[in-house]
CSV table of C-alpha atoms and ligand atoms in Angstrom, one decimal:
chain,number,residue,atom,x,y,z
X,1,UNK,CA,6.2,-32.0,20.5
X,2,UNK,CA,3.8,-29.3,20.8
X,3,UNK,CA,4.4,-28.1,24.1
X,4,UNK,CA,6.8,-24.8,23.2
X,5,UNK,CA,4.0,-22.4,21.7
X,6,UNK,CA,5.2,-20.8,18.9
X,7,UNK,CA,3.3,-22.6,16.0
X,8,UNK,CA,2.6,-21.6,12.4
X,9,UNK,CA,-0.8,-21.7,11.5
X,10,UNK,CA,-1.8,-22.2,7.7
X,11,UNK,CA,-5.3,-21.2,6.6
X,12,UNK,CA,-5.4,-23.7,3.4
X,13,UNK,CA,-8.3,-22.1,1.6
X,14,UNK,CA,-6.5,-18.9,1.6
X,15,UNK,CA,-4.4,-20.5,-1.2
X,16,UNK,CA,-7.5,-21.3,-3.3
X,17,UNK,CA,-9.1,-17.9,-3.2
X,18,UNK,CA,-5.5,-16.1,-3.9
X,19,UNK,CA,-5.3,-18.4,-7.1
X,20,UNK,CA,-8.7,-17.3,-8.0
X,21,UNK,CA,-7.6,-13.5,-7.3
X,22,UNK,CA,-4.5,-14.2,-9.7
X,23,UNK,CA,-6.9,-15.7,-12.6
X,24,UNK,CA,-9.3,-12.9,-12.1
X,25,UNK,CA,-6.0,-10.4,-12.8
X,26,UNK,CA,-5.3,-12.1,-16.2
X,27,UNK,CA,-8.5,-14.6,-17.1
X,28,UNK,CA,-6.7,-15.5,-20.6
X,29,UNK,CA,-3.8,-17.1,-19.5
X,30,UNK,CA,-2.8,-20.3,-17.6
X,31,UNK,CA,-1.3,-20.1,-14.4
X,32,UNK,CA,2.1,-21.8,-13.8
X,33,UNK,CA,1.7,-21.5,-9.5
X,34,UNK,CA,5.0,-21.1,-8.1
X,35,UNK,CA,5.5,-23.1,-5.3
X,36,UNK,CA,9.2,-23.8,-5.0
X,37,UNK,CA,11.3,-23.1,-1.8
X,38,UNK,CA,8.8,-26.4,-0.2
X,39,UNK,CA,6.3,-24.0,-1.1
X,40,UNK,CA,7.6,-20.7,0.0
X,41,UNK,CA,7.8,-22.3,3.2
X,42,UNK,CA,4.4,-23.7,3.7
X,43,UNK,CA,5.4,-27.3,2.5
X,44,UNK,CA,5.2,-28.4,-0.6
X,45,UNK,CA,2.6,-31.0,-1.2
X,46,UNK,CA,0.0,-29.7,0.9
X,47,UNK,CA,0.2,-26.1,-0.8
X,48,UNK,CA,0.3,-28.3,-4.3
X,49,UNK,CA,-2.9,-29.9,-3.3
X,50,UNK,CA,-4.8,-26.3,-2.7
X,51,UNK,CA,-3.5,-25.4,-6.3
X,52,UNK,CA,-4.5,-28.2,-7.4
X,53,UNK,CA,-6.8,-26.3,-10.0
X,54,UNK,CA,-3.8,-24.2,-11.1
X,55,UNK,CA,-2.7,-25.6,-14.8
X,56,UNK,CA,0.9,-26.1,-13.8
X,57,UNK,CA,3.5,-26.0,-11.2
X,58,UNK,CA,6.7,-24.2,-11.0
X,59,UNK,CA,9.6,-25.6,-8.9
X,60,UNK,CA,13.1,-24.8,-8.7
X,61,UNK,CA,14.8,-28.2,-8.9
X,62,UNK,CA,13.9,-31.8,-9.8
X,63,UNK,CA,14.0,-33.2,-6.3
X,64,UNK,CA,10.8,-30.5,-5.5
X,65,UNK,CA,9.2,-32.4,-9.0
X,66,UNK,CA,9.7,-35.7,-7.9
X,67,UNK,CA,8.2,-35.3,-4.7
X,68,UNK,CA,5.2,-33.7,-6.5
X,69,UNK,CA,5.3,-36.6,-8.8
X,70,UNK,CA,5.4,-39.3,-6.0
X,71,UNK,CA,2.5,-37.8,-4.4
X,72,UNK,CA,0.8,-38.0,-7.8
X,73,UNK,CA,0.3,-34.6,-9.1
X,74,UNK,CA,0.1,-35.1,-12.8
X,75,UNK,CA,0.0,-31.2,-13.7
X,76,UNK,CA,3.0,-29.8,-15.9
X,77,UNK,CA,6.0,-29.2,-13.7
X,78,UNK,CA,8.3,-26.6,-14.9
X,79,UNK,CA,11.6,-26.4,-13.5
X,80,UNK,CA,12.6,-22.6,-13.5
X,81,UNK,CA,16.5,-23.5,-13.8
X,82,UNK,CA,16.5,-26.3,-15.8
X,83,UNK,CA,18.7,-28.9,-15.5
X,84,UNK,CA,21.7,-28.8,-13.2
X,85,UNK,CA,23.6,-31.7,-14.7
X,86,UNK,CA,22.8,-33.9,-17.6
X,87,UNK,CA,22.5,-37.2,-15.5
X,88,UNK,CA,18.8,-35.3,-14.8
X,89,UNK,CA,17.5,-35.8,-18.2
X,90,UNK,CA,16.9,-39.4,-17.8
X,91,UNK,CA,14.5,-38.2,-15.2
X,92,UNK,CA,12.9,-35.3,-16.9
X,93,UNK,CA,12.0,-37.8,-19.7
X,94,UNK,CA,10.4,-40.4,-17.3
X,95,UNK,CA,8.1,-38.2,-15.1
X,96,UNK,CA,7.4,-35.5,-18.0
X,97,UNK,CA,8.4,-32.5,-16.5
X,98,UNK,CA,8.9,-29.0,-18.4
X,99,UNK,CA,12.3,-27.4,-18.4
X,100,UNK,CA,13.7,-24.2,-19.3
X,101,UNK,CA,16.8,-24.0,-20.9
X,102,UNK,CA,19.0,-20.6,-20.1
X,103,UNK,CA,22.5,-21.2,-21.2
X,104,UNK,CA,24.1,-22.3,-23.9
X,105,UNK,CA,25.9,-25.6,-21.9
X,106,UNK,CA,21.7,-27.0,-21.3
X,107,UNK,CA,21.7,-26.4,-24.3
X,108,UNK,CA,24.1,-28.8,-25.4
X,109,UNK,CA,23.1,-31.5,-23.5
X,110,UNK,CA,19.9,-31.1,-24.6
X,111,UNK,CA,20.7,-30.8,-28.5
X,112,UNK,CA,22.8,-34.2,-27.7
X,113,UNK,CA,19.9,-36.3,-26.2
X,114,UNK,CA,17.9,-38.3,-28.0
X,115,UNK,CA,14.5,-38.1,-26.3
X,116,UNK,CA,12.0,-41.0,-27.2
X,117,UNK,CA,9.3,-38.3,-26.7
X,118,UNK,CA,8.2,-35.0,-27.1
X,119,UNK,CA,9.7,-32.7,-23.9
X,120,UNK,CA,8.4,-29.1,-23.1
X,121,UNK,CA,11.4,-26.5,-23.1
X,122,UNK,CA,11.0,-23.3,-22.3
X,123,UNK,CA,13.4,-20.9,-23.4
X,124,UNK,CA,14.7,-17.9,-20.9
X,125,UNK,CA,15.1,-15.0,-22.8
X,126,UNK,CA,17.4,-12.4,-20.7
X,127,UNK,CA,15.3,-8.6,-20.8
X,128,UNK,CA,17.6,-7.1,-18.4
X,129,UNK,CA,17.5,-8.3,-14.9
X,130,UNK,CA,20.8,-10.0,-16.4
X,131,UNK,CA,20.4,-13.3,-14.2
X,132,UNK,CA,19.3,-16.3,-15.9
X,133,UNK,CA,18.7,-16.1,-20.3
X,134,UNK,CA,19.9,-15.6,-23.6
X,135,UNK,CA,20.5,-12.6,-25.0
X,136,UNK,CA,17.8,-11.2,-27.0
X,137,UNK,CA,19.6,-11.5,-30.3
X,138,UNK,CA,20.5,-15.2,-29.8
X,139,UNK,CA,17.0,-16.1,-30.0
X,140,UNK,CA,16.4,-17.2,-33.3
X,141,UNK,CA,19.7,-19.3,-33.6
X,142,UNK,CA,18.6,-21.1,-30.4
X,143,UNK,CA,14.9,-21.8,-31.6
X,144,UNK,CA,16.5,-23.0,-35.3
X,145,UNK,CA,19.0,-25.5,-33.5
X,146,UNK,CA,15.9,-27.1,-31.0
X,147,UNK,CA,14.1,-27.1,-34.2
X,148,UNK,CA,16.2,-28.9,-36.1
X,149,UNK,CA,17.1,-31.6,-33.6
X,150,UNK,CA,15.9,-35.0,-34.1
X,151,UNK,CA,13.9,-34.8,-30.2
X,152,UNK,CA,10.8,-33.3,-30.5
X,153,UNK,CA,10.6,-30.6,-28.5
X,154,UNK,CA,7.7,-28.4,-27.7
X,155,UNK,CA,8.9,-24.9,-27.3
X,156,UNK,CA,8.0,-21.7,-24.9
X,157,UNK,CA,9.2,-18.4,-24.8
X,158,UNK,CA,9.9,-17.0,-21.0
X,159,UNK,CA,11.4,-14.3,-19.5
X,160,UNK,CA,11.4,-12.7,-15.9
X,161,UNK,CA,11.0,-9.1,-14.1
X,162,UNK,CA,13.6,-7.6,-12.1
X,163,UNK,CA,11.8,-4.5,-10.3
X,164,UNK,CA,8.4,-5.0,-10.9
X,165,UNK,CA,7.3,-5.0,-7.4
X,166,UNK,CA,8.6,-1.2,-7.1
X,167,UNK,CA,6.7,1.7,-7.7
X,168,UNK,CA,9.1,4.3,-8.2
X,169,UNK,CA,9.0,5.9,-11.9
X,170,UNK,CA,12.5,4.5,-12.8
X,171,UNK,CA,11.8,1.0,-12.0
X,172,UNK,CA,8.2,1.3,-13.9
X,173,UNK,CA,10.0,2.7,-16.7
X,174,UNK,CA,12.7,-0.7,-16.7
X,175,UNK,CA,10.0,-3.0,-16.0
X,176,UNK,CA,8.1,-1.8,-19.0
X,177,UNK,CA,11.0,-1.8,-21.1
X,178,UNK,CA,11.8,-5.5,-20.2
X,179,UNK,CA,8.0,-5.8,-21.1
X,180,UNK,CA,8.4,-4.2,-24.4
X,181,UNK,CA,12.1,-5.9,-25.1
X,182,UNK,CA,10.1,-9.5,-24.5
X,183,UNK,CA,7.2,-8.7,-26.5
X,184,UNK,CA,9.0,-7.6,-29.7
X,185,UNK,CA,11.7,-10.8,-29.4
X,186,UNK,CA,8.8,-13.3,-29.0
X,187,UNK,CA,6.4,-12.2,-30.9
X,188,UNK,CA,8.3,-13.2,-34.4
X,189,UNK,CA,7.1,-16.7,-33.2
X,190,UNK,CA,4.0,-18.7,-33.0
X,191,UNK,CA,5.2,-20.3,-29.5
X,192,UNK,CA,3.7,-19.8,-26.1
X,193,UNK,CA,4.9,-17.3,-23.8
X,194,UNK,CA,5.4,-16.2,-20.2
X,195,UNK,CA,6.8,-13.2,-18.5
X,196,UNK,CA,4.6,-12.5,-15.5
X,197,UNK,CA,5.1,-12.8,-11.9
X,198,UNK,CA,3.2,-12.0,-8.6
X,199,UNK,CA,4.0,-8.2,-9.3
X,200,UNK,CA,4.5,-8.5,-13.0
X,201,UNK,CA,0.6,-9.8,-12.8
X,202,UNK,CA,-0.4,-6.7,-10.6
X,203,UNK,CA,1.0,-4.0,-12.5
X,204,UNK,CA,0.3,-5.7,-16.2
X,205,UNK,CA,-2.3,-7.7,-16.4
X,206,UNK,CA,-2.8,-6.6,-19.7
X,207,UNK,CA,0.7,-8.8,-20.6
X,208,UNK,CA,-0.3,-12.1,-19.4
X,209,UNK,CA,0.3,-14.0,-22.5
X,210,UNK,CA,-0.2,-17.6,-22.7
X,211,UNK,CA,0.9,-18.5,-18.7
X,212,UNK,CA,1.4,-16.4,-15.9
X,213,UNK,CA,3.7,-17.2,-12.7
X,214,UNK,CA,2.6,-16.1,-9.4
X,215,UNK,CA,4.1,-17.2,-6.6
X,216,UNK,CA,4.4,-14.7,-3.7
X,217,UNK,CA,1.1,-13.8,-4.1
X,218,UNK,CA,-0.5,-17.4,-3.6
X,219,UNK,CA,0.6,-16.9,0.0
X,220,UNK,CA,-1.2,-13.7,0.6
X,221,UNK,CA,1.6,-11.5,0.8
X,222,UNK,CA,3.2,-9.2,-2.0
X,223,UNK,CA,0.5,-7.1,-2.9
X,224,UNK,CA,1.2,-3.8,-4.2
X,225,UNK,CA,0.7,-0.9,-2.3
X,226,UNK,CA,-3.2,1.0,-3.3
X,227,UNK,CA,-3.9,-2.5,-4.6
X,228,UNK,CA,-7.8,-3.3,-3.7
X,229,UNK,CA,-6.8,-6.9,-4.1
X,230,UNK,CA,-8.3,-9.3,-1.6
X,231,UNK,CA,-5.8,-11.5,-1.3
X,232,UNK,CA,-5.5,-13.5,2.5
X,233,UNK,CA,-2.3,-14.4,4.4
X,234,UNK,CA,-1.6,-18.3,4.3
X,235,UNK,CA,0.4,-18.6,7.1
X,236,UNK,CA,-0.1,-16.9,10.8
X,237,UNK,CA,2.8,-17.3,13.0
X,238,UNK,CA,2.0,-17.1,16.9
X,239,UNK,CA,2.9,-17.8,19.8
X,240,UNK,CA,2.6,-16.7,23.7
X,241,UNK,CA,3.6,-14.6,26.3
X,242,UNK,CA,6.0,-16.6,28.9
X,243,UNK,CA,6.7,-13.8,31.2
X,244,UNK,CA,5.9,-10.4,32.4
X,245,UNK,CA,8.6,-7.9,34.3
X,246,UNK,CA,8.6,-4.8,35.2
X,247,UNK,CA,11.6,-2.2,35.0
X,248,UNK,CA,12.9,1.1,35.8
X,249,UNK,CA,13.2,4.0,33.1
X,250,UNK,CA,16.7,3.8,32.5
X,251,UNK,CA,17.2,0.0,32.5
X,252,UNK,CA,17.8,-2.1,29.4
X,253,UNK,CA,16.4,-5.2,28.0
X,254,UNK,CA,17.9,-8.4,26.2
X,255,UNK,CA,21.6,-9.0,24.9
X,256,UNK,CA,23.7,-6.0,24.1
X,257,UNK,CA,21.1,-3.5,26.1
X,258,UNK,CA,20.7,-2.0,22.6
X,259,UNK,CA,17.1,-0.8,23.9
X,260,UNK,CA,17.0,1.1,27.3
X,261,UNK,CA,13.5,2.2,28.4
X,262,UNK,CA,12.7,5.8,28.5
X,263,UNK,CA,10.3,5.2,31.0
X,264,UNK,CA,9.1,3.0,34.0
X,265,UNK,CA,8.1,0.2,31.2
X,266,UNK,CA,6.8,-3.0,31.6
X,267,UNK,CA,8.0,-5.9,29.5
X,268,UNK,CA,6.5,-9.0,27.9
X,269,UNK,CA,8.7,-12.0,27.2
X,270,UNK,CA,7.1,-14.2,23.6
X,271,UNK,CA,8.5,-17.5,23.2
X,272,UNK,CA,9.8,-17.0,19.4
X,273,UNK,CA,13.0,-16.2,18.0
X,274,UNK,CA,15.3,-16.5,15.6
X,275,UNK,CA,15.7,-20.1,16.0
X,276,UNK,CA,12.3,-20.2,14.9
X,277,UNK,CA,12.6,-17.9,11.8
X,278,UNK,CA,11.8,-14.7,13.5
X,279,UNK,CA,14.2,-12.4,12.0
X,280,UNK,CA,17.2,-11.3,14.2
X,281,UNK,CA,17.6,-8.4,12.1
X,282,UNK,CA,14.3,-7.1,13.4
X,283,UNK,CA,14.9,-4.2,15.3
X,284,UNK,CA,13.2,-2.2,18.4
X,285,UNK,CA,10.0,-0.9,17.1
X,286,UNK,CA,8.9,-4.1,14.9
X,287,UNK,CA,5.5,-4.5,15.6
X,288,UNK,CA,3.6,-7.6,17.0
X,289,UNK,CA,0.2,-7.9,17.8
X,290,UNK,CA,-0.5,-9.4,21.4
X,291,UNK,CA,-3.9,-10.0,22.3
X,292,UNK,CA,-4.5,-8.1,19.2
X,293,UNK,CA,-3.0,-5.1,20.6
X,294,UNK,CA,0.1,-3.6,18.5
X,295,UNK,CA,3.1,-3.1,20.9
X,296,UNK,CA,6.9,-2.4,19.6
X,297,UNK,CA,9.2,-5.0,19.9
X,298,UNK,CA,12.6,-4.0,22.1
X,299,UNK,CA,15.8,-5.4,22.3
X,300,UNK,CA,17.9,-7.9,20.3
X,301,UNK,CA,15.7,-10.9,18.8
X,302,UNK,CA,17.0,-14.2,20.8
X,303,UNK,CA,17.0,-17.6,19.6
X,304,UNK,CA,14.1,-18.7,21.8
X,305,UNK,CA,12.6,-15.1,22.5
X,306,UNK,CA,11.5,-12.0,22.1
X,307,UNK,CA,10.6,-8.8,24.4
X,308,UNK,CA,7.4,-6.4,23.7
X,309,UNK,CA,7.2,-3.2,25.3
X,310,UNK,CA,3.1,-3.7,26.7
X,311,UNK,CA,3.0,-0.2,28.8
X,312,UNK,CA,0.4,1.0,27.4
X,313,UNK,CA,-1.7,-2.4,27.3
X,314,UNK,CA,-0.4,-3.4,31.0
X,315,UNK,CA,-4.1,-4.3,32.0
X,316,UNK,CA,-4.7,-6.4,28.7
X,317,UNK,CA,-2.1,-8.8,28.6
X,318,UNK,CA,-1.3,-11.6,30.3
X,319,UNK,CA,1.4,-14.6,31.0
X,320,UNK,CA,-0.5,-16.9,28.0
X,321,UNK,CA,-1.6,-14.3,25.7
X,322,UNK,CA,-1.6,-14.9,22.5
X,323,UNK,CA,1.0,-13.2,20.1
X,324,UNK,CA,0.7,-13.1,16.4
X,325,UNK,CA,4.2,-12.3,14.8
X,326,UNK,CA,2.6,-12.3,11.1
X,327,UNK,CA,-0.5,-13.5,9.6
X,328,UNK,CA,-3.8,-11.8,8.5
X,329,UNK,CA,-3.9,-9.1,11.1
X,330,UNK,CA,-0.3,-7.8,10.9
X,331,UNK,CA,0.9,-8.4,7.9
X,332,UNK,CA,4.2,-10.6,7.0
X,333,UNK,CA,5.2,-7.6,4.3
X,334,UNK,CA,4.9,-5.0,7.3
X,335,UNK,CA,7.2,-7.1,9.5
X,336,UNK,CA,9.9,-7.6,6.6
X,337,UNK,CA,10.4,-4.3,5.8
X,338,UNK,CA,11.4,-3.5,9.7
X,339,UNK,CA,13.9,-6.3,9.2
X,340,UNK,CA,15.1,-4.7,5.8
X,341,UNK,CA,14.1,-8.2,4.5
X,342,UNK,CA,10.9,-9.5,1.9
X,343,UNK,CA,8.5,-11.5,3.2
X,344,UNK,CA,9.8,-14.3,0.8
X,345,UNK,CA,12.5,-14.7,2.8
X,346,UNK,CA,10.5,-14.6,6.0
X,347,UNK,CA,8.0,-17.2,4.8
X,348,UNK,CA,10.9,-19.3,3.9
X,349,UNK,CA,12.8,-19.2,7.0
X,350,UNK,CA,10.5,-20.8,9.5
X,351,UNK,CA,12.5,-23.3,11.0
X,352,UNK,CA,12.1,-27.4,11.3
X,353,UNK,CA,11.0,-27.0,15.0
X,354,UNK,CA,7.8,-24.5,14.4
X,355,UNK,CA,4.9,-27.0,13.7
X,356,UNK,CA,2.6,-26.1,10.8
X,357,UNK,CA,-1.0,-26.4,11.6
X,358,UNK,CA,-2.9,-26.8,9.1
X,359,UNK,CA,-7.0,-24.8,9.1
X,360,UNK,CA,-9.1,-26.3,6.6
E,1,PLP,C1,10.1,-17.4,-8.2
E,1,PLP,C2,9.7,-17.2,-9.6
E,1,PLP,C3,8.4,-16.7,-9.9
E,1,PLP,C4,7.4,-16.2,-8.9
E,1,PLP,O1,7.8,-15.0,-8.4
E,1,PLP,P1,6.9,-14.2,-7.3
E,1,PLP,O2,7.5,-12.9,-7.2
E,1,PLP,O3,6.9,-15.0,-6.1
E,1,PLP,O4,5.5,-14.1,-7.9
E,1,PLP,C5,8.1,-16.5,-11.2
E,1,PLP,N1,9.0,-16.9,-12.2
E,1,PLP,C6,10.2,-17.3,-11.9
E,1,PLP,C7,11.2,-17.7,-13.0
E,1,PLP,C8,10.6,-17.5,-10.6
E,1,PLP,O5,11.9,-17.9,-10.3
């Protein structure tokens, strides 16, 4: 089982200090920790039981809950999308989860149900990112009807940031409208009220309201550029070097030959690929660290592989050294902006067949 060498290594405290640097950012409020996606890809229950001194959990559907549940978190679960059919009520009922309501058909079933006790419903309020939510104006017609139902239901305001992880003027601008928009809608009510994410939390601490909801930033990754934030890298993703060749400037390497060497080169082989969650789109240049050394990756991404170009390092590396694709040295940000990707998605997409160690 462990005998290929590519292996995901997770550094479990790193998600308790990274909650702590997400309270420090906004000490007044709760923190909802975002750990759908099985935990952005860290697995689910043993990132839950890091965060265990996070108020609440955030998942995106009720099979994520349950398994939280069943492993006996008893923490408020909120599930960011609500309900996806009305056969789920039932179940948000018996294991007391928290849902958000964002269009007008959850609504309905929810305004239908009888629920023999009191349910936490968030309401999504749309800012402008014009995904999930009501529109601003709807608001108070939506709060009157929940009000007046016969189920008691506890009520929180929400919304969400579309561009708050950019740092160009225009997106600062719309992000601080959206701020602005939510502020004014909710503030007409005595309810609670969340709006802030990993970025949102960065950039406006000031905002926090009654919960914030990092996610991203639990894992280590997603900080903003000049940020002085300490926060560490959860998972590090190695493996080895399998092979070592030698070619002639003007020969090319891997399927396609979309990287011909410039010079005499020589050429490591790293056993990690796409089937792996490596991205394919990674393109010649990408770095990796190998023995620690930075070298360029060259040539198409395989399933199984990868090729560095370790020239310069030809007296420092070895068939067995030790590659990091992404972790605390080389960051999983750096890497997902070579493959025109997020991290997110990176962190997400490590395949079935990568084991995850776990560091205590
Ligand atoms: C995923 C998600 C978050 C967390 O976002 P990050 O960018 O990972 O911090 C917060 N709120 C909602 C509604 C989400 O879907």
């Amino acid at each position: 089982m462990l005998y290929r060498p590519a292996k995901a290594y997770l550094n479990l405290p790193a998600l308790g200090h990274n909650l702590a640097v997400a309270k420090k950012l906004a000490p007044n409020s709760k923190v909802l920790a975002v750990i759908k996606a099985n935990g952005y890809g860290h697995g689910i229950s043993r990132v839950a039981q890091q965060l265990s001194h996070a108020d609440g959990f955030g998942v995106a559907s009720i099979d994520e809950a349950l398994i939280l549940r069943q492993k006996g978190f008893l923490h408020r679960i909120l599930l960011l999308e609500g309900l996806f059919s009305k056969v789920e009520l039932p179940l948000v009922i018996q294991n007391h989860l928290d849902l958000v309501v964002h269009s007008h058909y959850q609504l309905e079933w929810l305004l239908e149900f009888s629920a023999p006790f009191r349910i936490n419903v968030w309401i999504k309020i749309d800012t402008g990112m014009h995904r999930l939510g009501f529109h601003p104006d709807e608001i108070d017609s939506i709060i009157n009807k929940l009000k007046a139902s016969s189920s008691d239901f506890h009520l929180h305001l929400m919304s969400h940031l579309a561009s708050a992880d950019e740092d160009t003027l225009a997106a600062l601008n719309f992000t601080q409208h959206q701020v602005m928009t939510f502020e004014q809608v909710s503030s007409d009510y005595n309810l609670p009220r969340s709006l802030l994410n990993s970025s949102g939390v960065q950039h406006f601490s000031s905002k926090g309201f009654d919960w914030i909801r990092p996610g991203i930033m639990l894992y280590g990754s997603g900080q903003l550029q000049n940020s002085t934030l300490k926060l560490k890298a959860v998972m590090k993703l190695e493996s080895n070097v399998i092979a070592i060749k030698k070619i002639n400037a003007g020969e090319s390497v891997g399927y396609g030959n979309s990287w011909t060497a410039q010079r005499d080169s020589v050429i490591a082989v790293i056993a990690i690929g796409y089937g792996d969650g490596y991205p394919r789109h990674a393109p010649s240049g990408t770095p990796v660290l190998v023995n620690g050394y930075r070298v360029p990756l060259v040539g198409r991404v395989s399933m199984d592989m990868i090729t560095v170009d370790i020239t310069d390092y030809i007296d420092l590396i070895e068939v067995g050294s030790m590659a990091e694709l992404w972790g605390d040295s080389l960051s999983v940000d750096e890497v997902a902006q070579w493959a025109g990707t997020i991290s997110y998605e990176l962190l997400c997409g490590i395949t079935q067949r990568v084991p995850m160690i776990e560091i205590q």
